[in-house]
Coordinates of C-alpha atoms and ligand atoms in Angstrom, one line a residue:
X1 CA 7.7 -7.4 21.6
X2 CA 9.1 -8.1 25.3
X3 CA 8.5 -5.6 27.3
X4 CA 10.3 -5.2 30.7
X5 CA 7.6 -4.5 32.8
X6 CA 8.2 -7.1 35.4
X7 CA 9.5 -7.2 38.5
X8 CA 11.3 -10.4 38.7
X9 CA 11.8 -10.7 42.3
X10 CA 8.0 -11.3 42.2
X11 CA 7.3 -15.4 41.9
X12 CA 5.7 -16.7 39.2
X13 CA 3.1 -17.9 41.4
X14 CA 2.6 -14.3 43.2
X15 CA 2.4 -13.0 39.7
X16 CA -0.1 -15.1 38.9
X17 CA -2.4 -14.9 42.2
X18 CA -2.8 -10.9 40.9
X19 CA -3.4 -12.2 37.6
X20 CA -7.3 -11.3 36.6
X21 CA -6.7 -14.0 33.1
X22 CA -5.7 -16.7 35.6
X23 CA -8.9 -18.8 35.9
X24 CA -9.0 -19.1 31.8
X25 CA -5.1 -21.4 31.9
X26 CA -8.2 -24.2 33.3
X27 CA -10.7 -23.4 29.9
X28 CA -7.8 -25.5 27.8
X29 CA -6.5 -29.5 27.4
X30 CA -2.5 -29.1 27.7
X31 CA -1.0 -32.1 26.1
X32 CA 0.0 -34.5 28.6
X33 CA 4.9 -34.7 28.5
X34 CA 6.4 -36.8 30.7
X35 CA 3.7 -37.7 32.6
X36 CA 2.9 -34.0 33.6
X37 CA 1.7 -30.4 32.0
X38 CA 4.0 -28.9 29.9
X39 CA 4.1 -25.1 29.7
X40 CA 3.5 -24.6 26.3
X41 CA 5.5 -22.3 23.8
X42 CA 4.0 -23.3 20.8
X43 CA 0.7 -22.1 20.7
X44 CA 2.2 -20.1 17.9
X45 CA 1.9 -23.2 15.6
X46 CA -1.2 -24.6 16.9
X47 CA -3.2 -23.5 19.5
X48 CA -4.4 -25.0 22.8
X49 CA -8.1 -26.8 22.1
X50 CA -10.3 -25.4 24.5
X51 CA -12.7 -27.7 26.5
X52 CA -15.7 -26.2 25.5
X53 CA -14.7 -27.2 21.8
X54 CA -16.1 -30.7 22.2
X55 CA -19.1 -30.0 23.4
X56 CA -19.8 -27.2 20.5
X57 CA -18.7 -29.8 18.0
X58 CA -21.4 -32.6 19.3
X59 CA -23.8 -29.9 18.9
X60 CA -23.4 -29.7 15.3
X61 CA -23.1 -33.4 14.8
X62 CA -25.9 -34.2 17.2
X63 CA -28.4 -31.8 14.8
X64 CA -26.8 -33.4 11.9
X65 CA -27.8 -36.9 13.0
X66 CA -31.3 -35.6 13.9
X67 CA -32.3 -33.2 11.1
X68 CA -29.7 -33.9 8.0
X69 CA -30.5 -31.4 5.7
X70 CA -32.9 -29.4 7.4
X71 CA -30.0 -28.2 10.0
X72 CA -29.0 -25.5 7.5
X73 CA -32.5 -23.6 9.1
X74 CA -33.4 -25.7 11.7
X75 CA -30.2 -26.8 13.4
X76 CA -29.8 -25.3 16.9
X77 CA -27.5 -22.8 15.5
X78 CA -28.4 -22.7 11.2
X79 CA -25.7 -23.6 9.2
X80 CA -26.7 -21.6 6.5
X81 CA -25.7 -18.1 8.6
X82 CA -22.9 -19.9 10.5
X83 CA -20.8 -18.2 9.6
X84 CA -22.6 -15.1 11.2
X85 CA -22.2 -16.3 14.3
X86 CA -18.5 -15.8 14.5
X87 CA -17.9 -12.4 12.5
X88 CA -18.6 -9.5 15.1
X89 CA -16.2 -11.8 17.8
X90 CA -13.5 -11.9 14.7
X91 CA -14.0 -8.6 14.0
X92 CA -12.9 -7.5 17.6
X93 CA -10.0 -9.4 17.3
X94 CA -8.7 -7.8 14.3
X95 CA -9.8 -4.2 15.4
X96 CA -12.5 -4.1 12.2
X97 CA -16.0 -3.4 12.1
X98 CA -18.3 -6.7 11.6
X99 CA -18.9 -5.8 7.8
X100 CA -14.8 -6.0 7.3
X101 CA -14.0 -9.5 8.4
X102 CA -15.5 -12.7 7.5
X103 CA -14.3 -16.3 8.8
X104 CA -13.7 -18.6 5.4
X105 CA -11.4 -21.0 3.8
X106 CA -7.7 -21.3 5.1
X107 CA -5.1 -18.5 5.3
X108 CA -3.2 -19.0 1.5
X109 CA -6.8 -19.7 -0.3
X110 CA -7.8 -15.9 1.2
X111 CA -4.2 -14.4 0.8
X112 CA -4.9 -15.9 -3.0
X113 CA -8.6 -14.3 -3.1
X114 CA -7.9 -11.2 -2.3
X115 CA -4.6 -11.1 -4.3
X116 CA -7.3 -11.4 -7.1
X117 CA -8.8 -8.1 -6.2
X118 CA -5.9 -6.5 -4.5
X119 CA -3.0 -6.6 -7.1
X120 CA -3.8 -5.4 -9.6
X121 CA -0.3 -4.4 -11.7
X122 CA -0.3 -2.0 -14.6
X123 CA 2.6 -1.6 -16.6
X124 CA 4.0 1.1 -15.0
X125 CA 2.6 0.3 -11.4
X126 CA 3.2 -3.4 -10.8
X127 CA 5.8 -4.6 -7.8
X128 CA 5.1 -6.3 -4.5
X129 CA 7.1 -5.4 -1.5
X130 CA 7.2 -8.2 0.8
X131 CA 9.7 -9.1 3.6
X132 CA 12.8 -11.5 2.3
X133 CA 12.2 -13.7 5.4
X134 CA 8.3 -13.8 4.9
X135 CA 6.5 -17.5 5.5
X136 CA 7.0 -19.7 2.3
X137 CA 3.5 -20.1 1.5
X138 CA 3.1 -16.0 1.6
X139 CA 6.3 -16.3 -0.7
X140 CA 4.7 -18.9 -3.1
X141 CA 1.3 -16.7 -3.6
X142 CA 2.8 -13.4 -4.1
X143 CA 5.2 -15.1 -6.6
X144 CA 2.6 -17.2 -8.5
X145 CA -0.1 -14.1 -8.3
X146 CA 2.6 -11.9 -10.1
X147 CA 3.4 -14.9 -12.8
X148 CA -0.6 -15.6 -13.1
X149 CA -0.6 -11.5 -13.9
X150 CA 2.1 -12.2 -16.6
X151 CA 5.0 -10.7 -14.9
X152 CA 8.2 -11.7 -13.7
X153 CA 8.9 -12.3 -10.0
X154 CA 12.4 -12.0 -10.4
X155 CA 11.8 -7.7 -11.3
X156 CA 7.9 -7.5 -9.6
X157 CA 9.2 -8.4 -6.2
X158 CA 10.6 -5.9 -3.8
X159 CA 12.0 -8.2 -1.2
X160 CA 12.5 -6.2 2.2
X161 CA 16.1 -7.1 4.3
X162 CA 17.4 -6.2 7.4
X163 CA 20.8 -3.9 7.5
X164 CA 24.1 -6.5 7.9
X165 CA 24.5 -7.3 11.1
X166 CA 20.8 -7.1 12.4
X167 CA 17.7 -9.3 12.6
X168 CA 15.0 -7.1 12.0
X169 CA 13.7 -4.5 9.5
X170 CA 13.6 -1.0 10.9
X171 CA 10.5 0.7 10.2
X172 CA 12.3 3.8 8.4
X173 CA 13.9 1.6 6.2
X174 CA 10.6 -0.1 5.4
X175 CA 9.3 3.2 4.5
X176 CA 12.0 4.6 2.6
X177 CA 11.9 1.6 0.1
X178 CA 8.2 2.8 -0.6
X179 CA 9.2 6.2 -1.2
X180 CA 11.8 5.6 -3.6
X181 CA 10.0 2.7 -5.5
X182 CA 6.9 4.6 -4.9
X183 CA 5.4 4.8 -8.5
X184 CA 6.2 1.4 -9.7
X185 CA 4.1 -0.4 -6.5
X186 CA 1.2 -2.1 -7.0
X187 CA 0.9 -3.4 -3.5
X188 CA 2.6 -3.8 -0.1
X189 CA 2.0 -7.1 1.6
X190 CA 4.1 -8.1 4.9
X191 CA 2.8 -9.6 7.6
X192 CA 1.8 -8.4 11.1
X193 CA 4.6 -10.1 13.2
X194 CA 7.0 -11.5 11.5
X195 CA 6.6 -15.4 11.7
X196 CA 10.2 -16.3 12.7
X197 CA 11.7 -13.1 14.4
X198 CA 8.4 -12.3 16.1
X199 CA 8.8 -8.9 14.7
X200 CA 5.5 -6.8 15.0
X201 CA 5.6 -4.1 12.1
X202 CA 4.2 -0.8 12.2
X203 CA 0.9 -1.6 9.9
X204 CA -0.4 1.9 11.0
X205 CA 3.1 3.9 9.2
X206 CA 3.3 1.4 6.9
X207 CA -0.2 1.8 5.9
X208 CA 0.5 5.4 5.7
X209 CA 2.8 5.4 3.4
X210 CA 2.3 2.9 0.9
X211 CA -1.3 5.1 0.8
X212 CA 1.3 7.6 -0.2
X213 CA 2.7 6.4 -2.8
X214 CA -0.5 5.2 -4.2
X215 CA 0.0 1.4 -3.4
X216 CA -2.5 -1.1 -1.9
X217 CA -1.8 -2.5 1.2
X218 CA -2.4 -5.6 2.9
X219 CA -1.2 -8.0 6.1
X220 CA -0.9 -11.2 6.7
X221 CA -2.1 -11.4 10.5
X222 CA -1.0 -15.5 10.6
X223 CA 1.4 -14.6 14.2
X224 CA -1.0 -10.9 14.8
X225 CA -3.9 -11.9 15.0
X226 CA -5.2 -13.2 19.2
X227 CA -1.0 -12.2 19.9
X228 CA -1.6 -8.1 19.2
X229 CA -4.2 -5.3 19.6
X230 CA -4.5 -4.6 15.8
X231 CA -6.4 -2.0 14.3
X232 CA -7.2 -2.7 10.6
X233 CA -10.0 -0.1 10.0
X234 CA -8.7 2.6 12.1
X235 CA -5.0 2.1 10.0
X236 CA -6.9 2.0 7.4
X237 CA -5.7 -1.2 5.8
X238 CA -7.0 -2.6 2.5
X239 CA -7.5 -6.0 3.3
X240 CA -6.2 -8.8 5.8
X241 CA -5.8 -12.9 5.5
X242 CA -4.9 -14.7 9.0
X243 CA -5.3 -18.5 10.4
X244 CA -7.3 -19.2 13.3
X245 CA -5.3 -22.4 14.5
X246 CA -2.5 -20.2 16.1
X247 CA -2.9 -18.0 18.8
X248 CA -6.5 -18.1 17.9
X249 CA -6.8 -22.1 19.3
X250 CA -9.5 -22.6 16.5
X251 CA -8.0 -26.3 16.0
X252 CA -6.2 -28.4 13.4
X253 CA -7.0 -26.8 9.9
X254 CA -9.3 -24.1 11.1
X255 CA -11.3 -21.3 8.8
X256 CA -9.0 -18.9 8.2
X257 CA -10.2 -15.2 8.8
X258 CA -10.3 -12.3 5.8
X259 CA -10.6 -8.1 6.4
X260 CA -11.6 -5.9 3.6
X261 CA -12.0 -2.6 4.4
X262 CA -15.3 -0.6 4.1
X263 CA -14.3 1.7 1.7
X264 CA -13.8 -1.5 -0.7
X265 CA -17.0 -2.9 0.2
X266 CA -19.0 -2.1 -2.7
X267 CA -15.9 -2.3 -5.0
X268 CA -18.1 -4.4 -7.2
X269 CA -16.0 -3.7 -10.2
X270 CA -13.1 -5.4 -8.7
X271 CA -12.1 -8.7 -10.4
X272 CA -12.7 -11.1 -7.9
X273 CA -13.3 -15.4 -8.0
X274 CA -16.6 -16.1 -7.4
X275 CA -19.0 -18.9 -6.0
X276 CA -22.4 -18.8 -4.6
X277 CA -21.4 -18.3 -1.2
X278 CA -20.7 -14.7 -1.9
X279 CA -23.8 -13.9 -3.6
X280 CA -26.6 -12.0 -2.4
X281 CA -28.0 -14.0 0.4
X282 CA -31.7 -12.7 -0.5
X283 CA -31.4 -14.0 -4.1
X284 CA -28.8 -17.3 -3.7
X285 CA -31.5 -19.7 -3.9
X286 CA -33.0 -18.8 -7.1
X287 CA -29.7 -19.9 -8.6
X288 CA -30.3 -17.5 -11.7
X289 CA -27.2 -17.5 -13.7
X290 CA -25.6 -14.3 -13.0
X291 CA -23.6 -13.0 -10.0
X292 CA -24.3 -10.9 -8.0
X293 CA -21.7 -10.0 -4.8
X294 CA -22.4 -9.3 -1.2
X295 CA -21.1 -6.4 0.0
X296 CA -18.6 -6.1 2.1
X297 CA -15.8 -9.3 2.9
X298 CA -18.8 -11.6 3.0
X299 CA -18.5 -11.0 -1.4
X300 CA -15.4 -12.8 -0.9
X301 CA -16.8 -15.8 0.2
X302 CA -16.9 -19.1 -2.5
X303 CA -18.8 -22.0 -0.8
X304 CA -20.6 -23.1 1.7
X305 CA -18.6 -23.3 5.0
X306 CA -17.0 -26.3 7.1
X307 CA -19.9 -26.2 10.0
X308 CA -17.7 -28.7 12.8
X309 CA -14.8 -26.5 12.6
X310 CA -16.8 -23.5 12.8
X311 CA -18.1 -24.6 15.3
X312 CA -14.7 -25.5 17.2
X313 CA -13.6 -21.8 16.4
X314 CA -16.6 -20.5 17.8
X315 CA -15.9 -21.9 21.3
X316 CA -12.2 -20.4 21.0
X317 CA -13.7 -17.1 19.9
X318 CA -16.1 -16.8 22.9
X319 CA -13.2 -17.1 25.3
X320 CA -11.4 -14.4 23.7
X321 CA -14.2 -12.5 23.7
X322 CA -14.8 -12.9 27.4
X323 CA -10.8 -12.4 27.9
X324 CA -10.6 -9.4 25.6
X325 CA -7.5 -8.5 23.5
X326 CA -6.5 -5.2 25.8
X327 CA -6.1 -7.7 28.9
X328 CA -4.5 -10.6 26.7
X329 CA -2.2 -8.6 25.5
X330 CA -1.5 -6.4 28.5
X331 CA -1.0 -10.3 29.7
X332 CA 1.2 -11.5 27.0
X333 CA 3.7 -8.7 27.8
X334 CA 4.2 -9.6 31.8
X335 CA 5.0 -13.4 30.3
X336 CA 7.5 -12.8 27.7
X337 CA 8.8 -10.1 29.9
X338 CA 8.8 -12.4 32.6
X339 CA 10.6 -15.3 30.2
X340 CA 13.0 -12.4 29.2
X341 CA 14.4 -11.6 32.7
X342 CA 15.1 -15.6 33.1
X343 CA 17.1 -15.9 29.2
X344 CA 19.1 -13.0 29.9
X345 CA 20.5 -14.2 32.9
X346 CA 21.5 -17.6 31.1
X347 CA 25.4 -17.1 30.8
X348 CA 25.7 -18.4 27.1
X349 CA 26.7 -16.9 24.5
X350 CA 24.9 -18.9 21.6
X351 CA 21.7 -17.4 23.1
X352 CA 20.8 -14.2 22.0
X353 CA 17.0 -12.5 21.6
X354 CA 16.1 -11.3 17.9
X355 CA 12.8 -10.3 18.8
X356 CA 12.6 -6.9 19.1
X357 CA 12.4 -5.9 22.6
X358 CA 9.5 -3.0 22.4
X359 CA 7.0 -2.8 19.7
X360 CA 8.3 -1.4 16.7
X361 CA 11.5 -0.7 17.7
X362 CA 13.6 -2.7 15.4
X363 CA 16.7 -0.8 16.4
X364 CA 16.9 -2.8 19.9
X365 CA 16.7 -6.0 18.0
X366 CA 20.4 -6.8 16.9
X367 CA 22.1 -6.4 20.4
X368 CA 23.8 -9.0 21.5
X369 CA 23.4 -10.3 24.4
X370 CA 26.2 -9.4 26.4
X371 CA 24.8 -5.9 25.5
X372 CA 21.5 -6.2 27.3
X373 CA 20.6 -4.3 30.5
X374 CA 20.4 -6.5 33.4
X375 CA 17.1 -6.3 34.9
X376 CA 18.3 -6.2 38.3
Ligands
PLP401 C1 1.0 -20.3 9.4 C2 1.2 -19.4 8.3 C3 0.7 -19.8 7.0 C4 0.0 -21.1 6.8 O1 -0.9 -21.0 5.8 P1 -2.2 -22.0 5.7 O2 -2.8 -21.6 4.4 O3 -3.0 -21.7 6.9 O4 -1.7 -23.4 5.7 C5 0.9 -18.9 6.0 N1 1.5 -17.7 6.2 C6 2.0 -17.3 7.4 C7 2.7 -16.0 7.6 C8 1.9 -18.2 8.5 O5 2.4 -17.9 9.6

């Protein structure tokens, strides 16, 4: 994902005087270390919380003190659409069209929902090809989803590893293990980037081919999502589960982001868990007894949302929106490139970068480091 862009005779602080991001570093709290700022590397586990988050928080609990229940219409911003607010910025982020993506629950609790709808195994059509290293909770939902569908984990799962002696799957190899198990997949499920080796797959190829071989497809966009330019319509994904408390600085525990492409939405015949959140919004509140879906990934929704952290995502989301993901990530490469030149001219042998240097190129990943091109 490092790309070596950078010049690194410039200074950081040259660098940064050309930067046109710079003035949004002062939009964020950084923890207080040591009595000073730390630069922070692990927005990858929970974002930064952006000072404007306070102030969209009090809103909320300022109408709740004022109007209680009659915030759901009357609150500056309804709680009843909320969740409206935040679905054409999430949708940007994700590279889907506003219809695709709706902000709900946590990551697992979508991957879970839409593993409801997604996989669905025949007898003759019933694996999951994941990655071996995937994140344990995407481990523990995959698994328990093929055990709820009574099957066994132990055949169902197609569990993707790198070649010996390298860190990273190689796209071809990805794709050859969907040709040749091609009839017996039900669904293809990695994620974007891989959590540990900050691998970013392919989704587009991979996509492709699991289409091929008649499989569903679906990513989990925990480390992809605010980190990469994705595309989820355009690759034509089938559906999409990501966090927002990552790179997306939504805060502690935030609502979780779902895709569902729009060829889906009026997939009405799909099995899916239901709760009045996800039905019609015209006929919700006659509470008749029978169910009747919203289209699109709104259908997917079960209850009525958290409104304060909504609300705290929201003020994240606006920044990105004002950033925008071509400049962020245009950005992101000049700082890991920038890191890159500094770690490779660290005479230690323990110290060696896994992540693959370009996107997709898993090849470059596995070279040690005494093999890596100086940069100057
Ligand atoms: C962070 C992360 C999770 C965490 O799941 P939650 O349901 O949000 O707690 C799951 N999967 C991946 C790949 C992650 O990176």
């Amino acid at each position: 994902m490092m790309m070596n862009d950078v010049n690194a005779t410039h200074s950081a602080a040259e660098l940064d005087a050309a930067d046109p991001l710079r003035l949004f570093r002062g939009q964020f709290h950084f923890p207080e270390v040591n009595g000073g700022e730390p630069i922070y590397f692990t927005g990858n586990s929970l974002g930064l919380m952006p000072k404007t988050a306070r102030s969209y928080v009090e809103q909320e609990l300022a109408d709740w003190e004022r109007l209680a229940v009659e915030g759901h219409i009357h609150a500056k911003n309804p709680w009843l659409p909320y969740h409206e607010f935040l679905a054409e910025q999430m949708a940007a982020i994700v590279g889907a069209k506003p219809g695709e993506t709706v902000v709900m629950n946590s990551l697992t609790v979508n991957l879970h929902l839409l593993l409801v709808s997604f996989y669905r195994p025949t007898r003759a059509r019933f694996k999951i090809v994941i990655e071996k290293g995937a994140f344990p909770s995407d481990q523990y939902a995959v698994a328990s989803q093929i055990r709820f569908q009574e099957f066994d984990p132990g055949v169902a799962l197609i569990e993707l590893t790198p070649r010996d002696g390298e860190s990273t799957l190689r796209t071809e190899d990805i794709i050859a293990t969907i040709e040749r198990e091609g009839a017996s997949i039900a669904l293809v499920m990695l994620g974007g980037v891989n959590y540990y080796t900050g691998q970013a797959f392919d989704m587009k190829a991979i996509t492709a081919a699991g289409h091929k071989a008649g499989a569903v497809v679906g990513f989990d966009l925990a480390h992809a999502a605010g980190n990469l330019e994705l595309k989820m319509h355009d690759w034509d994904v089938d559906f999409a589960a990501w966090c927002s408390y990552k790179y997306l600085n939504g805060g502690p525990g935030a609502v979780g982001g779902a895709f569902v492409h729009e060829r889906h939405a009026n997939s009405f015949d799909l099995p899916r868990f239901a709760g009045w959140w996800g039905h019609d919004k015209a006929t919700r509140f006659l509470m008749g007894p029978e169910f009747h879906p919203l289209a699109g990934a709104e259908g997917w929704q079960i209850s009525n949302p958290p409104i304060l952290q909504m609300a705290a995502l929201r003020a994240s989301l606006e920044i990105f929106e004002e950033a925008g993901m071509t400049a962020l990530r245009k950005k992101s490469e000049k700082l890991t490139g920038y890191l890159e030149t500094f770690i490779n001219e660290i005479d230690e042998p323990r110290i060696s970068v896994i992540t693959p240097r370009t996107l997709n190129n898993a090849a470059a990943s596995s070279r040690s480091r005494s093999k890596i091109k100086k940069l100057h």
